[in-house]
C-alpha positions as a Python dict, from the first residue, in 0.01 Angstrom:
ca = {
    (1, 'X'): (0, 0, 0),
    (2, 'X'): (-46, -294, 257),
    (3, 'X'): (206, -328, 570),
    (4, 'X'): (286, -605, 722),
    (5, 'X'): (-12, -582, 1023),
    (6, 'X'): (-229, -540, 687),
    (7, 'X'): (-79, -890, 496),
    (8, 'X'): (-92, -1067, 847),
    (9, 'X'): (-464, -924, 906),
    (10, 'X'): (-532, -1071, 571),
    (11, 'X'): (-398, -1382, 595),
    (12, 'X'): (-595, -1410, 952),
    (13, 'X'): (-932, -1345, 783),
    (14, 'X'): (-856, -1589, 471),
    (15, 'X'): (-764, -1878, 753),
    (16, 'X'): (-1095, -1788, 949),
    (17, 'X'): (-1283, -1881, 606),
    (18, 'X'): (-1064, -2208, 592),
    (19, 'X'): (-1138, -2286, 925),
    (20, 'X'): (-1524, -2241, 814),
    (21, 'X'): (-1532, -2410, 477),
    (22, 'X'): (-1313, -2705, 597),
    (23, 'X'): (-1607, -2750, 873),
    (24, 'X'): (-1863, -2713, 615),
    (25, 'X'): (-1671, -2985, 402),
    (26, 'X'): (-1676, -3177, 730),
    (27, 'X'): (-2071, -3166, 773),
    (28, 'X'): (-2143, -3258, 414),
    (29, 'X'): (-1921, -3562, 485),
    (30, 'X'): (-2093, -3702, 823),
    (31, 'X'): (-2423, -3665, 669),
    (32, 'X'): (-2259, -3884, 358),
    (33, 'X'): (-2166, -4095, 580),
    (34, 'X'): (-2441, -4268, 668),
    (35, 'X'): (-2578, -4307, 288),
    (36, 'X'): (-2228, -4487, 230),
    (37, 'X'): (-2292, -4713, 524),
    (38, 'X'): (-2637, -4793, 413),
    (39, 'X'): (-2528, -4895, 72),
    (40, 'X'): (-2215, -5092, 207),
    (41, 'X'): (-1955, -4861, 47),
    (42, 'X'): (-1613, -4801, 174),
    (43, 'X'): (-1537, -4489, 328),
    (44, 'X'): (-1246, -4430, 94),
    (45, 'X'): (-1342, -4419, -266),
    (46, 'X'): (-1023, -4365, -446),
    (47, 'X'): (-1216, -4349, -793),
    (48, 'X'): (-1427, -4056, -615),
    (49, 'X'): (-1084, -3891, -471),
    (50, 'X'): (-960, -3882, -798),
    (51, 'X'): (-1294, -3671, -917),
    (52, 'X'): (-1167, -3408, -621),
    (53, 'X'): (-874, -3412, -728),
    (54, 'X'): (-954, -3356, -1114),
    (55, 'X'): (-1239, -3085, -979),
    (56, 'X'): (-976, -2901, -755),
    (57, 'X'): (-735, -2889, -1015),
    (58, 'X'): (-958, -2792, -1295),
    (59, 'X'): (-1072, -2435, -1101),
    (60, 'X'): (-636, -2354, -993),
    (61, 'X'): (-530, -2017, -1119),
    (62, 'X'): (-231, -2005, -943),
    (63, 'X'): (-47, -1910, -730),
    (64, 'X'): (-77, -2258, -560),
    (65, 'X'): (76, -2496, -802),
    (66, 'X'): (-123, -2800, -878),
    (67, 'X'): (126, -3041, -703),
    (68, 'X'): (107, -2810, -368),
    (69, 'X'): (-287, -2878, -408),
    (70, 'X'): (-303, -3170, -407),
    (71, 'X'): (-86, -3217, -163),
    (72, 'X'): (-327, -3026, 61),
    (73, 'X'): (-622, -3176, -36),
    (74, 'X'): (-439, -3556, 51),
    (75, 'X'): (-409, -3450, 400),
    (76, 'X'): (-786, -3272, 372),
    (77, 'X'): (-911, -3577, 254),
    (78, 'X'): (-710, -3824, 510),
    (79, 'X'): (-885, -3615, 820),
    (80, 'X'): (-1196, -3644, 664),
    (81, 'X'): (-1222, -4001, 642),
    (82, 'X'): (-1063, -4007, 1007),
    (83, 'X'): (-1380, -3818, 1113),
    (84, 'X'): (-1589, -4040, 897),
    (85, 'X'): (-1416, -4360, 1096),
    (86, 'X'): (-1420, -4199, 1435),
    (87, 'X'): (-1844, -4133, 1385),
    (88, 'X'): (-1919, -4474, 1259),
    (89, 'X'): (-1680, -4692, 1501),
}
């Protein structure tokens, strides 16, 4: 059975991963960026933010609830196209 050092450890290793797949989401989104700009398209697509959101919501088993996912994927999304901004201004 897990103690608390073992949940914390845990929960220090799954943010680690975060920290690494948010980056990852991050690259994939600079090197869109400059497709988008080359085609004259906006950096916020809300038609395409809507696909993320269906996709996300289609793969939640729990325990997140689908509200607290999106949620978390609004203020995902908002830094992204921040970063897209900051590159491109």
């Amino acid at each position: 059975m897990k103690d608390l050092s073992d949940w914390r450890e845990e929960i220090d290793r799954v943010d680690q991963e975060l920290v690494a797949l948010l980056n990852r989401r991050g690259e994939s989104v600079l090197g869109l960026a400059p497709l988008k700009r080359k085609r004259g398209l906006p950096v916020q697509e809300l038609s395409r933010e809507q696909r993320v959101f269906d996709n996300i919501l289609s793969s939640n088993c729990g325990p997140l609830s689908d509200e607290a996912l999106q949620r978390i994927y609004v203020a995902v999304m908002k830094e992204m196209r921040a970063m897209q901004k900051e590159r491109t201004d």
